[in-house]
CSV table of C-alpha atoms in Angstrom, one decimal:
chain,number,residue,atom,x,y,z
A,6,MET,CA,101.2,126.1,94.9
A,7,MET,CA,97.7,125.4,93.7
A,8,VAL,CA,98.8,121.8,93.7
A,9,SER,CA,100.4,121.8,96.9
A,10,GLY,CA,97.1,123.0,98.6
A,11,LYS,CA,95.1,120.5,96.7
A,12,LEU,CA,97.2,117.7,98.1
A,13,SER,CA,97.1,119.4,101.7
A,14,THR,CA,93.1,119.3,101.2
A,15,ALA,CA,93.0,115.7,100.4
A,16,ASN,CA,95.3,114.9,103.3
A,17,ARG,CA,92.4,115.6,105.4
A,18,LEU,CA,90.0,113.5,103.5
A,19,PRO,CA,90.2,109.7,103.1
A,20,VAL,CA,89.0,108.2,100.0
A,21,LYS,CA,85.5,108.0,98.9
A,22,LEU,CA,83.3,104.8,100.1
A,23,HIS,CA,84.1,101.8,97.7
A,24,ARG,CA,81.3,99.2,98.0
A,25,PRO,CA,83.6,96.2,97.6
A,26,THR,CA,85.6,97.6,100.4
A,27,MET,CA,82.3,98.1,102.7
A,28,MET,CA,81.5,94.6,102.0
A,29,THR,CA,84.9,93.0,103.1
A,30,THR,CA,85.0,95.3,105.8
A,31,VAL,CA,81.6,94.0,107.0
A,32,GLY,CA,82.7,90.5,106.2
A,33,LEU,CA,85.8,90.8,108.0
A,34,ALA,CA,83.8,92.7,111.2
A,35,SER,CA,81.6,89.8,111.2
A,36,VAL,CA,84.5,87.1,111.2
A,37,LEU,CA,86.0,89.4,114.4
A,38,ILE,CA,82.8,89.2,116.0
A,39,ALA,CA,82.6,85.7,115.6
A,40,VAL,CA,86.1,85.0,116.5
A,41,ALA,CA,85.7,87.4,119.6
A,42,ALA,CA,82.5,85.3,120.9
A,43,ALA,CA,84.1,81.9,120.4
A,44,TYR,CA,87.1,83.5,122.4
A,45,LEU,CA,84.8,84.5,125.4
A,46,MET,CA,83.2,81.0,125.4
A,47,VAL,CA,85.5,78.5,124.4
A,48,GLY,CA,88.3,77.3,127.1
A,49,GLU,CA,89.1,75.2,130.2
A,50,SER,CA,85.5,76.3,131.2
A,51,MET,CA,82.9,76.3,128.4
A,52,TYR,CA,80.1,78.8,128.2
A,53,GLY,CA,77.1,79.1,126.2
A,54,PRO,CA,76.5,82.3,124.2
A,55,LEU,CA,73.9,83.7,126.6
A,56,THR,CA,76.1,83.1,129.9
A,57,ALA,CA,79.2,84.1,128.2
A,58,TRP,CA,77.3,87.5,127.3
A,59,ARG,CA,75.6,88.0,130.9
A,60,ALA,CA,79.2,87.2,132.3
A,61,LEU,CA,80.7,89.8,130.3
A,62,TRP,CA,78.2,92.6,131.5
A,63,GLY,CA,78.9,91.3,135.5
A,64,THR,CA,75.8,89.4,135.9
A,65,GLY,CA,75.2,85.6,136.5
A,66,GLU,CA,77.7,83.2,138.2
A,67,GLU,CA,80.6,84.7,140.1
A,68,GLU,CA,83.0,82.1,138.5
A,69,SER,CA,82.0,82.9,134.9
A,70,ILE,CA,82.0,86.6,135.6
A,71,MET,CA,85.5,86.3,136.9
A,72,ILE,CA,86.7,84.1,134.0
A,73,VAL,CA,84.9,85.7,131.3
A,74,GLN,CA,85.4,89.4,132.5
A,75,SER,CA,88.7,89.3,134.2
A,76,LEU,CA,90.7,86.7,132.1
A,77,ARG,CA,89.4,86.3,128.5
A,78,ALA,CA,87.8,89.6,128.1
A,79,PRO,CA,91.0,91.7,128.7
A,80,ARG,CA,93.1,89.3,126.9
A,81,LEU,CA,90.7,89.1,123.8
A,82,ALA,CA,91.1,93.3,123.8
A,83,ILE,CA,95.0,93.0,123.8
A,84,ALA,CA,94.9,90.6,120.9
A,85,ILE,CA,92.5,92.8,118.8
A,86,LEU,CA,94.5,96.1,119.5
A,87,ALA,CA,98.1,94.4,119.1
A,88,GLY,CA,97.1,92.9,116.0
A,89,ALA,CA,95.7,96.0,114.4
A,90,SER,CA,98.5,98.2,115.6
A,91,LEU,CA,101.0,95.6,113.9
A,92,ALA,CA,99.1,95.3,110.7
A,93,LEU,CA,98.8,99.3,110.1
A,94,SER,CA,102.4,99.5,110.9
A,95,GLY,CA,103.4,96.8,108.1
A,96,ALA,CA,101.1,98.4,105.6
A,97,ILE,CA,102.5,101.8,106.5
A,98,LEU,CA,106.1,100.3,105.9
A,99,GLN,CA,105.5,98.4,102.8
A,100,ALA,CA,104.2,101.8,101.2
A,101,ILE,CA,106.9,104.1,102.2
A,102,ILE,CA,109.9,101.7,101.3
A,103,ARG,CA,107.7,100.3,98.5
A,104,ASN,CA,108.6,96.6,99.2
A,105,PRO,CA,106.4,93.6,100.0
A,106,LEU,CA,109.0,92.2,102.2
A,107,ALA,CA,108.9,94.8,104.6
A,108,ALA,CA,107.4,94.5,108.3
A,109,PRO,CA,108.0,95.8,111.6
A,110,ASP,CA,109.7,92.3,112.6
A,111,VAL,CA,111.8,92.2,109.4
A,112,VAL,CA,113.2,95.6,109.3
A,113,GLY,CA,114.3,95.4,113.0
A,114,ILE,CA,111.6,97.8,114.4
A,115,THR,CA,110.3,94.9,116.5
A,116,GLY,CA,113.8,93.5,117.7
A,117,GLY,CA,114.5,97.4,118.8
A,118,ALA,CA,111.0,97.4,120.8
A,119,SER,CA,111.7,94.0,122.4
A,120,PHE,CA,115.6,95.2,123.2
A,121,GLY,CA,113.8,98.4,125.1
A,122,ALA,CA,111.0,96.4,126.8
A,123,VAL,CA,113.4,94.0,127.9
A,124,VAL,CA,115.3,96.5,129.7
A,125,PHE,CA,112.7,98.0,131.2
A,126,ILE,CA,111.3,94.7,132.6
A,127,THR,CA,114.7,93.3,133.8
A,128,ALA,CA,116.2,96.6,135.1
A,129,LEU,CA,113.3,99.2,135.5
A,130,SER,CA,109.8,97.3,136.0
A,131,GLY,CA,110.5,97.4,140.0
A,132,SER,CA,110.8,101.2,140.3
A,133,LEU,CA,108.6,102.5,137.2
A,134,SER,CA,104.9,102.0,136.2
A,135,ILE,CA,103.8,99.4,133.8
A,136,ARG,CA,102.3,102.1,131.5
A,137,LEU,CA,105.8,103.4,130.7
A,138,LEU,CA,106.5,100.2,129.2
A,139,PRO,CA,105.2,101.3,125.6
A,140,VAL,CA,107.6,104.4,125.9
A,141,ALA,CA,110.5,102.3,126.5
A,142,ALA,CA,109.7,99.8,123.7
A,143,ILE,CA,109.0,102.8,121.3
A,144,ILE,CA,112.6,104.4,121.9
A,145,GLY,CA,114.0,101.0,121.6
A,146,ALA,CA,112.1,100.8,118.1
A,147,PHE,CA,113.0,104.3,116.9
A,148,CYS,CA,116.9,103.6,117.8
A,149,ALA,CA,116.5,100.3,115.9
A,150,ALA,CA,115.0,102.2,112.7
A,151,ALA,CA,117.8,104.6,113.1
A,152,LEU,CA,120.5,102.2,113.1
A,153,VAL,CA,118.9,100.1,109.8
A,154,TYR,CA,118.5,103.6,108.2
A,155,ALA,CA,122.1,104.5,108.8
A,156,PHE,CA,124.0,101.4,107.9
A,157,ALA,CA,121.5,100.8,104.6
A,158,TRP,CA,122.4,104.3,103.5
A,159,LYS,CA,124.6,104.5,100.4
A,160,ARG,CA,123.4,107.5,98.0
A,161,GLY,CA,120.2,107.0,99.0
A,162,ALA,CA,118.9,103.7,101.0
A,163,SER,CA,117.2,101.3,98.5
A,164,SER,CA,114.0,99.3,99.9
A,165,LEU,CA,115.5,95.6,99.4
A,166,ARG,CA,119.1,97.0,101.3
A,167,LEU,CA,116.7,98.3,104.2
A,168,VAL,CA,115.1,94.8,104.3
A,169,LEU,CA,118.4,93.0,104.4
A,170,VAL,CA,120.0,95.3,107.0
A,171,GLY,CA,117.1,95.2,108.9
A,172,ILE,CA,117.3,91.4,109.2
A,173,GLY,CA,120.8,91.9,110.1
A,174,VAL,CA,120.1,94.3,112.9
A,175,SER,CA,117.3,92.2,114.2
A,176,SER,CA,119.8,89.4,114.7
A,177,LEU,CA,122.2,91.5,116.5
A,178,LEU,CA,119.6,93.1,118.7
A,179,SER,CA,118.5,89.4,119.7
A,180,ALA,CA,121.8,88.7,120.5
A,181,GLY,CA,121.8,91.8,122.8
A,182,VAL,CA,118.5,90.4,124.3
A,183,SER,CA,120.0,87.3,125.0
A,184,PHE,CA,123.0,88.4,126.9
A,185,MET,CA,120.9,90.7,129.2
A,186,LEU,CA,118.7,87.6,129.9
A,187,ALA,CA,121.5,85.4,131.0
A,188,PHE,CA,122.6,88.3,133.4
A,189,SER,CA,119.4,89.1,134.8
A,190,GLN,CA,117.6,87.8,138.1
A,191,ALA,CA,115.8,84.4,137.4
A,192,TYR,CA,112.1,85.7,138.1
A,193,ALA,CA,112.7,89.0,135.5
A,194,ALA,CA,114.5,86.9,132.9
A,195,THR,CA,111.8,84.1,132.8
A,196,SER,CA,109.0,86.9,132.5
A,197,ALA,CA,111.0,88.4,129.9
A,198,TYR,CA,111.6,85.1,127.7
A,199,ILE,CA,107.9,84.2,128.2
A,200,TRP,CA,107.1,88.0,126.6
A,201,LEU,CA,110.0,87.5,123.7
A,202,MET,CA,107.9,84.6,122.6
A,203,GLY,CA,104.8,86.7,121.7
A,204,THR,CA,102.3,85.9,124.4
A,205,ILE,CA,99.3,88.0,125.6
A,206,TYR,CA,98.9,85.5,128.6
A,207,GLY,CA,98.1,87.2,131.9
A,208,SER,CA,96.8,90.2,130.2
A,209,SER,CA,94.6,92.7,132.4
A,210,TRP,CA,92.4,95.5,132.1
A,211,GLU,CA,95.4,97.7,133.0
A,212,HIS,CA,97.4,96.5,129.9
A,213,VAL,CA,94.4,97.4,127.9
A,214,TRP,CA,94.2,100.8,129.3
A,215,THR,CA,97.9,101.0,128.6
A,216,LEU,CA,97.7,100.1,124.5
A,217,LEU,CA,94.4,101.7,124.0
A,218,PRO,CA,95.6,105.2,124.1
A,219,TRP,CA,98.5,104.4,121.8
A,220,THR,CA,96.5,102.6,119.2
A,221,ILE,CA,93.7,104.9,119.1
A,222,ALA,CA,95.8,108.3,118.8
A,223,LEU,CA,98.3,106.7,116.2
A,224,GLY,CA,95.4,104.9,114.3
A,225,ALA,CA,93.5,108.1,114.0
A,226,ALA,CA,96.7,110.0,112.9
A,227,VAL,CA,97.3,107.1,110.2
A,228,TYR,CA,93.7,107.7,109.0
A,229,PHE,CA,94.1,111.3,108.4
A,230,HIS,CA,97.5,110.9,106.4
A,231,THR,CA,95.9,108.1,104.2
A,232,ARG,CA,96.7,110.4,101.0
A,233,VAL,CA,100.2,111.0,102.1
A,234,ILE,CA,100.9,107.1,102.5
A,235,GLN,CA,99.4,106.8,99.0
A,236,VAL,CA,101.5,109.5,97.4
A,237,GLN,CA,104.4,107.8,98.8
A,238,LEU,CA,103.7,105.0,96.5
A,239,LEU,CA,104.2,107.0,93.6
A,240,GLY,CA,108.0,107.1,93.9
A,241,ASP,CA,110.2,110.2,95.1
A,242,GLU,CA,109.9,112.1,91.8
A,243,ILE,CA,106.2,112.1,91.2
A,244,ALA,CA,105.3,112.7,94.7
A,245,THR,CA,107.8,115.6,94.7
A,246,GLY,CA,106.3,116.9,91.4
A,247,ILE,CA,102.7,117.0,92.8
A,248,GLY,CA,103.5,119.0,95.7
A,249,SER,CA,104.2,116.3,98.4
A,250,ALA,CA,107.1,117.0,101.1
A,251,VAL,CA,108.3,113.6,100.5
A,252,GLN,CA,111.1,113.3,103.3
A,253,ARG,CA,108.9,115.3,106.1
A,254,HIS,CA,106.1,113.0,105.2
A,255,ARG,CA,108.0,109.5,105.0
A,256,LEU,CA,109.8,110.6,108.3
A,257,LEU,CA,106.1,111.4,109.9
A,258,LEU,CA,105.0,108.0,108.6
A,259,VAL,CA,107.8,106.0,109.8
A,260,PHE,CA,107.2,107.8,113.5
A,261,LEU,CA,103.7,106.4,113.1
A,262,SER,CA,104.7,103.2,111.8
A,263,VAL,CA,107.4,102.8,114.9
A,264,GLY,CA,105.0,104.2,117.4
A,265,LEU,CA,102.1,101.5,116.5
A,266,ALA,CA,104.5,98.6,116.3
A,267,GLY,CA,106.4,99.5,119.4
A,268,SER,CA,103.3,99.9,121.4
A,269,ALA,CA,101.8,96.8,120.3
A,270,VAL,CA,105.3,94.9,121.1
A,271,SER,CA,105.4,96.4,124.6
A,272,ILE,CA,102.1,94.9,125.7
A,273,GLY,CA,101.8,91.9,123.3
A,274,GLY,CA,105.3,90.8,123.3
A,275,ALA,CA,107.3,89.9,120.1
A,276,ILE,CA,104.3,88.7,117.9
A,277,GLY,CA,106.0,88.2,114.4
A,278,PHE,CA,104.8,88.4,111.0
A,279,VAL,CA,101.2,90.1,111.3
A,280,GLY,CA,102.6,93.0,109.9
A,281,LEU,CA,104.0,90.9,106.8
A,282,ILE,CA,100.6,89.0,106.0
A,283,ALA,CA,98.0,91.3,106.8
A,284,PRO,CA,98.9,94.1,104.3
A,285,HIS,CA,99.3,91.3,101.6
A,286,ALA,CA,95.9,89.7,102.4
A,287,ALA,CA,94.4,93.0,102.2
A,288,ARG,CA,95.8,94.0,98.6
A,289,ARG,CA,94.4,90.7,97.7
A,290,LEU,CA,90.8,91.6,98.9
A,291,VAL,CA,90.4,95.2,98.1
A,292,GLY,CA,93.3,96.5,95.8
A,293,PRO,CA,96.4,98.9,96.4
A,294,VAL,CA,94.4,102.0,97.4
A,295,MET,CA,95.9,102.7,100.8
A,296,GLY,CA,92.5,104.2,102.2
A,297,ARG,CA,90.9,100.6,101.5
A,298,VAL,CA,94.1,98.7,102.5
A,299,LEU,CA,94.5,100.2,105.9
A,300,PRO,CA,91.4,99.4,107.6
A,301,VAL,CA,90.9,95.9,106.0
A,302,SER,CA,94.3,95.3,107.2
A,303,ALA,CA,93.7,96.2,110.9
A,304,LEU,CA,90.8,94.0,111.0
A,305,PHE,CA,92.7,91.1,109.3
A,306,GLY,CA,95.8,91.5,111.8
A,307,ALA,CA,93.1,91.5,114.8
A,308,ILE,CA,91.4,88.4,113.5
A,309,VAL,CA,94.8,86.4,112.9
A,310,VAL,CA,96.0,87.4,116.4
A,311,ALA,CA,92.7,86.7,118.1
A,312,ALA,CA,92.0,83.5,116.4
A,313,ALA,CA,96.1,82.2,116.7
A,314,ASP,CA,95.5,83.0,120.7
A,315,LEU,CA,92.2,81.3,120.8
A,316,ILE,CA,93.9,78.4,119.4
A,317,GLY,CA,97.1,78.4,121.4
A,318,ARG,CA,94.9,78.8,124.6
A,319,THR,CA,92.6,75.9,123.7
A,320,LEU,CA,93.9,73.3,121.2
A,321,PHE,CA,96.5,72.1,123.8
A,322,LEU,CA,94.7,72.3,127.2
A,323,PRO,CA,95.7,72.6,129.8
A,324,LEU,CA,99.0,74.2,128.2
A,325,ASP,CA,98.8,77.6,127.0
A,326,ILE,CA,100.7,78.1,123.7
A,327,PRO,CA,102.1,81.9,123.0
A,328,VAL,CA,100.4,83.4,119.9
A,329,GLY,CA,103.7,84.1,118.4
A,330,VAL,CA,104.3,80.8,117.8
A,331,PHE,CA,101.4,80.3,115.6
A,332,THR,CA,101.8,83.6,113.7
A,333,SER,CA,105.5,82.7,113.2
A,334,ALA,CA,104.6,79.3,111.8
A,335,ILE,CA,102.3,81.0,109.3
A,336,GLY,CA,104.3,83.9,108.6
A,337,ALA,CA,108.1,82.2,108.4
A,338,PRO,CA,107.1,80.3,105.2
A,339,PHE,CA,105.3,83.2,103.7
A,340,PHE,CA,108.3,85.3,104.0
A,341,ILE,CA,110.8,82.6,102.5
A,342,PHE,CA,108.3,82.7,99.5
A,343,LEU,CA,108.2,86.3,99.2
A,344,LEU,CA,112.1,86.6,99.5
A,345,TYR,CA,112.5,83.8,96.9
A,346,ARG,CA,110.1,85.6,94.3
A,347,SER,CA,112.2,89.1,94.5
A,348,ARG,CA,115.4,87.3,94.4
A,349,ASN,CA,116.1,88.9,91.0
A,350,ARG,CA,116.1,92.2,92.5
A,351,ILE,CA,118.8,91.7,95.0
């Protein structure tokens, strides 16, 4: 009982401040600020730092205010929120499954969220508020997670079997999405198809206010369960021995991971591999302690998505390439490398 009490108290207290982690966090935050500044200044219309700053706060020429404040700023905000949410979701999954191959898009969560969102876009968007889109995506993500777990269960669900079953479920859901698009009205199918490529084109402040509460609430819940996530890395027997309610905590953490991924996908589209890459980069930078990995993962994921969207928006002008194209181009080879390295454990 004393051990359990200590664990319960520790759940509310994040790990102590770690100087190298603080330096890394400050460095990544500085990079994110630099990327955000470039995002607001660079595009078809180019602005200097002072002009972009003034336009962001509603002063200066009307054209610059409209472009920076109404077009670029909300799109940047969505990139940061979606990248951070996907990175946190991947870090949680890799901890509770204890497999570096785990990520929302790999184990089928993103596929389920995409399925739920496409159902909403093609069948319900005309009659329901856009603010309900995250709910539809999260429901789809939960259904996919339950399906993966059910198929992977065989006297317990091994981590690698969960990943492999997740890949199969993702393919099945992708086929279901394609079937829906084939029988949808042209405008709805086109909108859904562009969204599935992982794009934040056309993001507005309404999208930001839709995603922001989910990111804040779920991110705060993850923060206050940092110790629980760390304990999951010890394995079921050790975690049980020190007083952790393993299965209950795992279910809660899956809920948080699915919620983060589902809400991000609902607004940003199926942005692939951020949840795979960001936690790996974070562990390389600050080690395996989850209290350090989680904030660094969130920052790294935000940087990746914002930078990828900046490149897609500016490199091929006047074309606007979806951000998911660039994240997948980086993440797919990385996933193949990890799969090759883990081949002897299958």
